Structure formats: C-alpha cells, structure tokens
PDB file of C-alpha atoms in Angstrom:
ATOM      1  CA  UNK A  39      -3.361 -13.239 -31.782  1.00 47.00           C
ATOM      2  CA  UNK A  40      -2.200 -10.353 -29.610  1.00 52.00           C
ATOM      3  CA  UNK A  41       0.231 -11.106 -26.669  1.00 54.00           C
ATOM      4  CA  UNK A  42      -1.350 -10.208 -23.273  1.00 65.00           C
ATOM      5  CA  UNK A  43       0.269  -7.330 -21.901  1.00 76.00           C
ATOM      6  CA  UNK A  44       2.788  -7.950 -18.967  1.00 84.00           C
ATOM      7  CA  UNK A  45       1.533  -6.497 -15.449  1.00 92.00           C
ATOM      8  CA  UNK A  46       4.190  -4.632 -13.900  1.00 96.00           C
ATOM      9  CA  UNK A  47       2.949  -5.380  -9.737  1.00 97.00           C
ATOM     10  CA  UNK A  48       4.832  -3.455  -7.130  1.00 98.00           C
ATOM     11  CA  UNK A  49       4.402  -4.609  -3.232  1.00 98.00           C
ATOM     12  CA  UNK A  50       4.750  -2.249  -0.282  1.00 98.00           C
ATOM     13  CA  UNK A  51       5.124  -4.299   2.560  1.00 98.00           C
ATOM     14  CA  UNK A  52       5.736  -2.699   6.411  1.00 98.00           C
ATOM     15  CA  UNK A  53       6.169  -5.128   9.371  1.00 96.00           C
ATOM     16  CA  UNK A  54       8.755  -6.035  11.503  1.00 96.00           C
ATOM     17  CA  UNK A  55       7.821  -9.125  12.671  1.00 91.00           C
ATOM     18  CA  UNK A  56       8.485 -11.787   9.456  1.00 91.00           C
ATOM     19  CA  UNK A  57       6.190 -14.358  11.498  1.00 85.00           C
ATOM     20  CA  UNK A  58       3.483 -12.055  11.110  1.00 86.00           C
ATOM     21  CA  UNK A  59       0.068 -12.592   9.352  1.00 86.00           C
ATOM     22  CA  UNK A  60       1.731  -9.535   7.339  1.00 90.00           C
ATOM     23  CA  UNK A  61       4.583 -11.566   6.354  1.00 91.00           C
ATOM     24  CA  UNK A  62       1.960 -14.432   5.625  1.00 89.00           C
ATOM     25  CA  UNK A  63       0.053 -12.271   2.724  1.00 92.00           C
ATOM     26  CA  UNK A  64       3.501 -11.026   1.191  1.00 95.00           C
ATOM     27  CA  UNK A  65       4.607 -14.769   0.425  1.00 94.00           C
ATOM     28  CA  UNK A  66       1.103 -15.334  -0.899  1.00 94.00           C
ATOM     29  CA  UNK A  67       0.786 -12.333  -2.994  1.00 96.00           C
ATOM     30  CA  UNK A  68       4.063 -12.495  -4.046  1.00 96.00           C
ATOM     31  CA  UNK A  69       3.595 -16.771  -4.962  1.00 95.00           C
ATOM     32  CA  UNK A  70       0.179 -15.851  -7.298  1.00 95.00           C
ATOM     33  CA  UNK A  71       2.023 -12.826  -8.929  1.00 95.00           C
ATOM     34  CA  UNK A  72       5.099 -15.440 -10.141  1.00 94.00           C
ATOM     35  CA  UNK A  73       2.486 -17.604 -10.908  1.00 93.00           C
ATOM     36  CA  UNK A  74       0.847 -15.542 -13.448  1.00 93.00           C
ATOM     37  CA  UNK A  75       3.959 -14.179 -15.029  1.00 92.00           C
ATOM     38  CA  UNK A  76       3.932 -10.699 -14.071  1.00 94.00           C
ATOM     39  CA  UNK A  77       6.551  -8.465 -13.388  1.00 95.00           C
ATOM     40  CA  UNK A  78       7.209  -8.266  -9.593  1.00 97.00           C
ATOM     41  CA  UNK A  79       9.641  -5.840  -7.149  1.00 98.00           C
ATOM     42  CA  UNK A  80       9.053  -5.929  -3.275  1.00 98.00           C
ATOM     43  CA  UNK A  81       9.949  -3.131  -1.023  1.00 98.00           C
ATOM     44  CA  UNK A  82      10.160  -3.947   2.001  1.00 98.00           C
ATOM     45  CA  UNK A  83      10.743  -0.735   4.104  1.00 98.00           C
ATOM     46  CA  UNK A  84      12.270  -1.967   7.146  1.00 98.00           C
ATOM     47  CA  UNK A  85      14.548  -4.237   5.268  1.00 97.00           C
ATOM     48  CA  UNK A  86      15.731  -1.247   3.051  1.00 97.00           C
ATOM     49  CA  UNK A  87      15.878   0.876   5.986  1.00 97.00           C
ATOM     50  CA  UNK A  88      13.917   3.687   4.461  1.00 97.00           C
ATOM     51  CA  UNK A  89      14.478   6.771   6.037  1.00 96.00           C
ATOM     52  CA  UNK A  90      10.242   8.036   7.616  1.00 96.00           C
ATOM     53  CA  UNK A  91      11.158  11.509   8.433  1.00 96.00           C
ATOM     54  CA  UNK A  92       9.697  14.268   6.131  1.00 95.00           C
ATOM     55  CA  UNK A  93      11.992  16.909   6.919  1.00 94.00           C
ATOM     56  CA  UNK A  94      12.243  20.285   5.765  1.00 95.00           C
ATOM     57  CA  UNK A  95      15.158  19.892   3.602  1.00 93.00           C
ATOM     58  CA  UNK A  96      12.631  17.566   1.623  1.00 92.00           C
ATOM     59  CA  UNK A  97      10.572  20.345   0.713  1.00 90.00           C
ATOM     60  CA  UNK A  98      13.306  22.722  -0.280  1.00 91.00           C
ATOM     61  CA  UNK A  99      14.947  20.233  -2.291  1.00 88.00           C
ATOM     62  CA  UNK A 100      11.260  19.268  -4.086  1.00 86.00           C
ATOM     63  CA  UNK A 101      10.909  23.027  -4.131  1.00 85.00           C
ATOM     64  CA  UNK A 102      14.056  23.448  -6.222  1.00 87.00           C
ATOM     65  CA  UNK A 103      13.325  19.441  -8.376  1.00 85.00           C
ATOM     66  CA  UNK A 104      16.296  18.245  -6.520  1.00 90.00           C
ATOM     67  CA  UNK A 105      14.690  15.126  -4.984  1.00 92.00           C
ATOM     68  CA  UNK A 106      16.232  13.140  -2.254  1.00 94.00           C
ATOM     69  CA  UNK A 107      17.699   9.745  -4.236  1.00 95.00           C
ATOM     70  CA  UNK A 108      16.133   7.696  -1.642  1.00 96.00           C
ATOM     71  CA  UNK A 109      12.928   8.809  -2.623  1.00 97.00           C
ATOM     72  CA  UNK A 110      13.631   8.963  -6.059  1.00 96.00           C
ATOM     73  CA  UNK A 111      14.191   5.522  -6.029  1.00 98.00           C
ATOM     74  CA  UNK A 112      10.943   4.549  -4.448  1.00 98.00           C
ATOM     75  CA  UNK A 113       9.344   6.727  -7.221  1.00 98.00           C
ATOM     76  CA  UNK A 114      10.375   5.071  -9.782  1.00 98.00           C
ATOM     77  CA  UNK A 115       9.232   1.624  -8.475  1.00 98.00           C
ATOM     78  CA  UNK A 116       5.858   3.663  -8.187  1.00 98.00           C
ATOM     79  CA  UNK A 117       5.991   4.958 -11.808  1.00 98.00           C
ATOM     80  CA  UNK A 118       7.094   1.715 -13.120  1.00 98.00           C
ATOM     81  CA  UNK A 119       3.675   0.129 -11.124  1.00 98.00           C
ATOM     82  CA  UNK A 120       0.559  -0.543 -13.168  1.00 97.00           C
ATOM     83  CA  UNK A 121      -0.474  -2.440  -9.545  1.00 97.00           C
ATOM     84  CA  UNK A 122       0.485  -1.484  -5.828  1.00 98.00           C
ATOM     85  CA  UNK A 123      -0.224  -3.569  -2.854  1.00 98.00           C
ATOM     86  CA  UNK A 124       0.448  -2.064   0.130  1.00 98.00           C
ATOM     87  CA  UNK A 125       0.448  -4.618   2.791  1.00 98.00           C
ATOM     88  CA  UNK A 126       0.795  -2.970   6.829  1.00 97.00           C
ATOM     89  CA  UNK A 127      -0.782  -3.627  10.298  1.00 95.00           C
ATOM     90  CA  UNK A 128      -2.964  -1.626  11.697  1.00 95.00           C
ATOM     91  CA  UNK A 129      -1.973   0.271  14.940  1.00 95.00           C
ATOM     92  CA  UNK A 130      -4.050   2.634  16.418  1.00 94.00           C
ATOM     93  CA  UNK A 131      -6.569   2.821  13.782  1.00 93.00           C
ATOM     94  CA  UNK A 132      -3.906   3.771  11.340  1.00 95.00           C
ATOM     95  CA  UNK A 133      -0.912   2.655   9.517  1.00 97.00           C
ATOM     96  CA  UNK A 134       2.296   2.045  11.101  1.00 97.00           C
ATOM     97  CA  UNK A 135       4.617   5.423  11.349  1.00 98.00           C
ATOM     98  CA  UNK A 136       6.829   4.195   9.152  1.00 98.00           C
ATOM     99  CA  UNK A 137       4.505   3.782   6.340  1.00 98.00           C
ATOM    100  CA  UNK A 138       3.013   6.487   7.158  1.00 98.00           C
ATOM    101  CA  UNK A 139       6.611   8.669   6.474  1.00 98.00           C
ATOM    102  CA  UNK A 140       6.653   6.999   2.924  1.00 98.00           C
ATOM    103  CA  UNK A 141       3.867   8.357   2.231  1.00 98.00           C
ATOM    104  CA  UNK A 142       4.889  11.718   3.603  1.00 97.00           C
ATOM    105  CA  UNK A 143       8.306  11.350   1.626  1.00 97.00           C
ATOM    106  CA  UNK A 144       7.283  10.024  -1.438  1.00 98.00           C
ATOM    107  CA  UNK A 145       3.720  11.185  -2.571  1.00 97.00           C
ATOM    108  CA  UNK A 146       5.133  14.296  -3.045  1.00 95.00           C
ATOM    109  CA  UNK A 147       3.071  17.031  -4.966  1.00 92.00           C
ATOM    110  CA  UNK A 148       4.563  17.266  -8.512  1.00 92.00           C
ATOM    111  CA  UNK A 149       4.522  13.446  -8.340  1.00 95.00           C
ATOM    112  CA  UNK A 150       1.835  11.847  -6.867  1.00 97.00           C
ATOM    113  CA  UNK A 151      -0.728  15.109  -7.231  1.00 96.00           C
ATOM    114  CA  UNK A 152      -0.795  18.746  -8.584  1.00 93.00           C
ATOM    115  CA  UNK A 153      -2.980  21.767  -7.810  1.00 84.00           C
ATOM    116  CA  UNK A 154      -3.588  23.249 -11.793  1.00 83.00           C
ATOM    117  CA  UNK A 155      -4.130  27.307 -12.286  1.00 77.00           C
ATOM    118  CA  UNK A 156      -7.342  27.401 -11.410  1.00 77.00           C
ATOM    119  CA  UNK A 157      -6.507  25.390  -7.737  1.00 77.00           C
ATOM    120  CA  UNK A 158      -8.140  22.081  -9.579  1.00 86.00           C
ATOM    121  CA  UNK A 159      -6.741  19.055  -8.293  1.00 89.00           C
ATOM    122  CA  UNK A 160      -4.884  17.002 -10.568  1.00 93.00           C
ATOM    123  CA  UNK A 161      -3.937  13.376  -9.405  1.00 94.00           C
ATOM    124  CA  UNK A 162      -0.484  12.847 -11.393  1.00 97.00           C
ATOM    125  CA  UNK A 163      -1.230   8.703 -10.917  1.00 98.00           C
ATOM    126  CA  UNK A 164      -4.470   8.195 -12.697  1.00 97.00           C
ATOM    127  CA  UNK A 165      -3.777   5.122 -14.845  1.00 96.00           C
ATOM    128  CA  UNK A 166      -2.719   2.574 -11.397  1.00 98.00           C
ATOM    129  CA  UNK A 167      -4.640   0.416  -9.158  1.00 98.00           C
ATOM    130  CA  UNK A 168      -3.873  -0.561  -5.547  1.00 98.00           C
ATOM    131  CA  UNK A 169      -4.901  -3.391  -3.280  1.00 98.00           C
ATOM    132  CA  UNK A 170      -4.519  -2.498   0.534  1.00 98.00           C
ATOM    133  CA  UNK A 171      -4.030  -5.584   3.200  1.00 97.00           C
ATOM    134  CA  UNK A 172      -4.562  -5.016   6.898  1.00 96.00           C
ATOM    135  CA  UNK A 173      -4.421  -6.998   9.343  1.00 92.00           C
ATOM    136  CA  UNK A 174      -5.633  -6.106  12.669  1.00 90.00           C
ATOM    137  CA  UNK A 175      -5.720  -7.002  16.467  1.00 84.00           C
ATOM    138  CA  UNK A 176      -9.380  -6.283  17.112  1.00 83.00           C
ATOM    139  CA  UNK A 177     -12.243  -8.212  15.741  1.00 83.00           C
ATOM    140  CA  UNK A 178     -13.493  -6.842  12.892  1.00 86.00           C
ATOM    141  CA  UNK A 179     -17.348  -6.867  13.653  1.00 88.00           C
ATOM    142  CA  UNK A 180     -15.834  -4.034  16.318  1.00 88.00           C
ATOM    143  CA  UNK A 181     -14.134  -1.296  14.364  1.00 89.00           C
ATOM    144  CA  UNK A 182     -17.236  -1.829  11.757  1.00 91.00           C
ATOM    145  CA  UNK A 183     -19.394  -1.430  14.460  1.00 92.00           C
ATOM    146  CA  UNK A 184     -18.263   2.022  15.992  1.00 93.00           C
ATOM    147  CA  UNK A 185     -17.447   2.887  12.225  1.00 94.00           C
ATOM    148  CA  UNK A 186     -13.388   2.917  12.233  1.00 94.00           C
ATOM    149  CA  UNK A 187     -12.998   0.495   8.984  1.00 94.00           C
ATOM    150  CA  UNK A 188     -15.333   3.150   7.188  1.00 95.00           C
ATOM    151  CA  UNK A 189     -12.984   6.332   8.812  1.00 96.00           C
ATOM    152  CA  UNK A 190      -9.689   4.408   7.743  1.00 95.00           C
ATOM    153  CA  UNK A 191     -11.045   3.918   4.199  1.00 95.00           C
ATOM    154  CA  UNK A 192     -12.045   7.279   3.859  1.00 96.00           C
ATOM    155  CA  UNK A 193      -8.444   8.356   5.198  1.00 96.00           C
ATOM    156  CA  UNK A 194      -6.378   5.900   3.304  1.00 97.00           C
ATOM    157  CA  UNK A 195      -8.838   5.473   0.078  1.00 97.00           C
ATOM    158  CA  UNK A 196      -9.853   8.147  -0.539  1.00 96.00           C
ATOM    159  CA  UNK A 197      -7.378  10.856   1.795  1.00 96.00           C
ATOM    160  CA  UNK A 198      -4.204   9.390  -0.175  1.00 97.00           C
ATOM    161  CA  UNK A 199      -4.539   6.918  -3.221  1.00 98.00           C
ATOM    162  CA  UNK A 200      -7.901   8.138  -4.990  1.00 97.00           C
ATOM    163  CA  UNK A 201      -6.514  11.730  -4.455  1.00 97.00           C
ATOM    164  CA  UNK A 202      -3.419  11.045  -6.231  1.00 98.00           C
ATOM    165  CA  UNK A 203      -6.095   9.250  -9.361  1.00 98.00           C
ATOM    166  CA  UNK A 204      -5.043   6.064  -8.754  1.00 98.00           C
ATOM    167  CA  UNK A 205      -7.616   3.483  -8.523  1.00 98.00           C
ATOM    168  CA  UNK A 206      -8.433   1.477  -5.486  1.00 98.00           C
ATOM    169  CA  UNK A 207      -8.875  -1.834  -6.760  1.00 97.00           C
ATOM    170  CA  UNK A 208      -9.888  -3.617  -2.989  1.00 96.00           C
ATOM    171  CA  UNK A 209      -9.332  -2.758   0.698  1.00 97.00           C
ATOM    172  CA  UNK A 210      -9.049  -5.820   3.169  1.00 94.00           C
ATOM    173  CA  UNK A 211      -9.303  -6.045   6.852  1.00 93.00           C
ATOM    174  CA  UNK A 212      -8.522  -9.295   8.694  1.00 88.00           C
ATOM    175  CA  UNK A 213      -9.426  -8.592  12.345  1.00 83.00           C
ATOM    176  CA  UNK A 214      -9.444 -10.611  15.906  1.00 67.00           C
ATOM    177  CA  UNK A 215      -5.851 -11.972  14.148  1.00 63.00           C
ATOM    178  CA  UNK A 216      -4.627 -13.018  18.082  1.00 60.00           C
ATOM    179  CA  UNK A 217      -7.419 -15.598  18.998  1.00 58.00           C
ATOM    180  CA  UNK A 218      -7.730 -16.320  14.931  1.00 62.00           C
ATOM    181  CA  UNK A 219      -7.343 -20.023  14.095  1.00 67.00           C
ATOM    182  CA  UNK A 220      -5.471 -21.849  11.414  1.00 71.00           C
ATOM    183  CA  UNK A 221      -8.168 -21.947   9.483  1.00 75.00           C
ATOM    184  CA  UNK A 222      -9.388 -18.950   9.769  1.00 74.00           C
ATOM    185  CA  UNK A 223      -5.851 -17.650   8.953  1.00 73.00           C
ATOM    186  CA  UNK A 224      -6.484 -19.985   5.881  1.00 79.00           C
ATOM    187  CA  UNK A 225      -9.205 -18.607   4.929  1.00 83.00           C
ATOM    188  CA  UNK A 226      -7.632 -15.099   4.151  1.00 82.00           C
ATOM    189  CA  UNK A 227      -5.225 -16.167   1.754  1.00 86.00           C
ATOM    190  CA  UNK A 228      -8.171 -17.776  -0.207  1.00 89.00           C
ATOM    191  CA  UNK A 229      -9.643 -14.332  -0.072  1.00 90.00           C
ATOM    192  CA  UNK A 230      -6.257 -13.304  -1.519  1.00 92.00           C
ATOM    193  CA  UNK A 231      -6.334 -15.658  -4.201  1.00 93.00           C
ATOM    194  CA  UNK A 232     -10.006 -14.665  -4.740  1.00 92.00           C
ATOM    195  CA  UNK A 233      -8.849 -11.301  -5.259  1.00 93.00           C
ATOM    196  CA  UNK A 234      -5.618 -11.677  -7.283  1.00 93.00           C
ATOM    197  CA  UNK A 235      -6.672 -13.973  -9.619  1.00 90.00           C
ATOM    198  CA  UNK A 236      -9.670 -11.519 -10.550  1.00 89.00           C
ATOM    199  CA  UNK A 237      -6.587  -8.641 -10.979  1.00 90.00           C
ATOM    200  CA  UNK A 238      -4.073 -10.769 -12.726  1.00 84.00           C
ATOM    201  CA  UNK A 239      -5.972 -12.743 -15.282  1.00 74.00           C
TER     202      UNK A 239
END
C-alpha cells in the first residue's frame, strides 16, 4: 500500500496582540496540523519583523532577478507550501498594512504571476490551496448586509490568490468578536476543525 503523501502547510499569521482571537486560531490550526503529521512552518510577520514597504529599489532589483533576501526567504516558504493559511484581522474592511506590504513585497510578478506574449495571464502558483481566517469587530450579519464580506472576497480571493492560480480552499469571517462569548468563541475553532480535518485527511 502506497504511503500518503506528506502535506507541506505554511501559516501566515499578522497580529500584534498574542491574546487575540487571531492568536486563538494560530494555536488551533497549528495543534490539528501536528496532529495529522504534516509538515508545518509559521511566519509570523511581526515577530520576524518583516520589512512592509514596497520600495522602488524592489522593483529594480526584481527587474534585474536580484531579489531582496528577505523576500526571498518568504518565497521559498511559499514555494515549499502545498497549503497557506493566512490568518489577519480585519481593519477597515481590509487586511492589516502590514500584510498587506507582504503581499506587495512578495507576490512579485515572475513569482507569484506572469503576463505571457500575447498579455495572457499566467498565475505562476497553480498547484496550492489557501485558507483565509478573519476575524472582525463588527457583526457579521452587517458587512454581509451592505455587501463588504462579498467586496473583500472579491479583493482578497479573487484580486490576489486566484490571480496568482492558487486555489482558495475556504474564506472565514468571525464577526461581533468584542461582545462574542466563550462559547461563541468556541464555536469557531470547531468550525476550524470542521475545516482542517476536511483539508488534512
């Protein structure tokens, strides 16, 4: 009988508070990933200090394949992924800025997407899956109201991780997280579990 093949799982976390709701899906993600024997790195980008800033020396040194070894770094993690979960708060109706400058710094073109001959998109990822985890201030029933969770899928979904072929695997709010209760807060790490075990097994 064939061995089942190892699944290499990379977390993006971004919060600074380690007593946040954040900080609680990390632990749990990262507790059902060692409990299904798959490989597992964490980066977590305040605790590396990773520099947000897309600058223009980043595009002449992309320009010339010199990349910056700070993002070369957080590229490999990437290219070593068969699984990302990025796990951030949202603020304003979008991820935090920090986040937002990996992105910038390390979904670089030539990497994370190409334009072909013909100006046909090519995403250069095809092949992963990600899992995004918000967690949110406002109830949910209000941003999916007025039609916000639906404009930060499209942006984040579609806008970044489908356009760079990876596959997005699940998208979670948790909303109203300041008047939430224990068990409410209990309730969205079985969701968690409800969704990992599905990925992992």
């Amino acid at each position: 009988m064939e061995a089942k093949k190892q699944l290499k799982h990379l977390i993006i976390y971004c919060n600074p508070n380690p007593k946040s709701l954040s900080a609680v899906y990390k632990e749990a993600v990262m507790e059902l990933i060692e409990m299904s024997g798959n490989a597992m790195n964490v980066r977590d980008l305040y605790n590396i200090g990773f520099h947000p800033v897309l600058e223009q020396s980043d595009f002449d040194a992309v320009k010339h394949g010199q990349i910056p070894e700070e993002v070369k770094v957080e590229q490999d993690y990437i290219q070593w992924a068969d699984l990302l979960t990025f796990i951030y708060p949202i603020w304003w109706t979008g991820m935090p800025a920090l986040m937002k400058g990996y992105i910038d710094r390390v979904f670089t073109k030539g990497f994370a997407y190409n334009m072909d001959e013909e100006g046909q998109l090519q995403g250069l990822l095809a092949g992963k899956k990600v899992v995004i985890l918000n967690n949110m201030g406002f109830p949910y029933d209000y941003y999916d109201k007025i039609g916000m969770l639906q404009s930060m899928k499209q942006t984040s979904d579609q806008g970044i991780f489908e356009f760079c072929g990876i596959e997005v695997a699940e998208h979670r709010f948790f909303g109203h997280l300041d008047g939430s209760s224990k068990s409410e807060r209990e309730a969205h790490v079985n969701v968690l579990k409800l969704i990992y075990d599905k990925l992992l097994s």
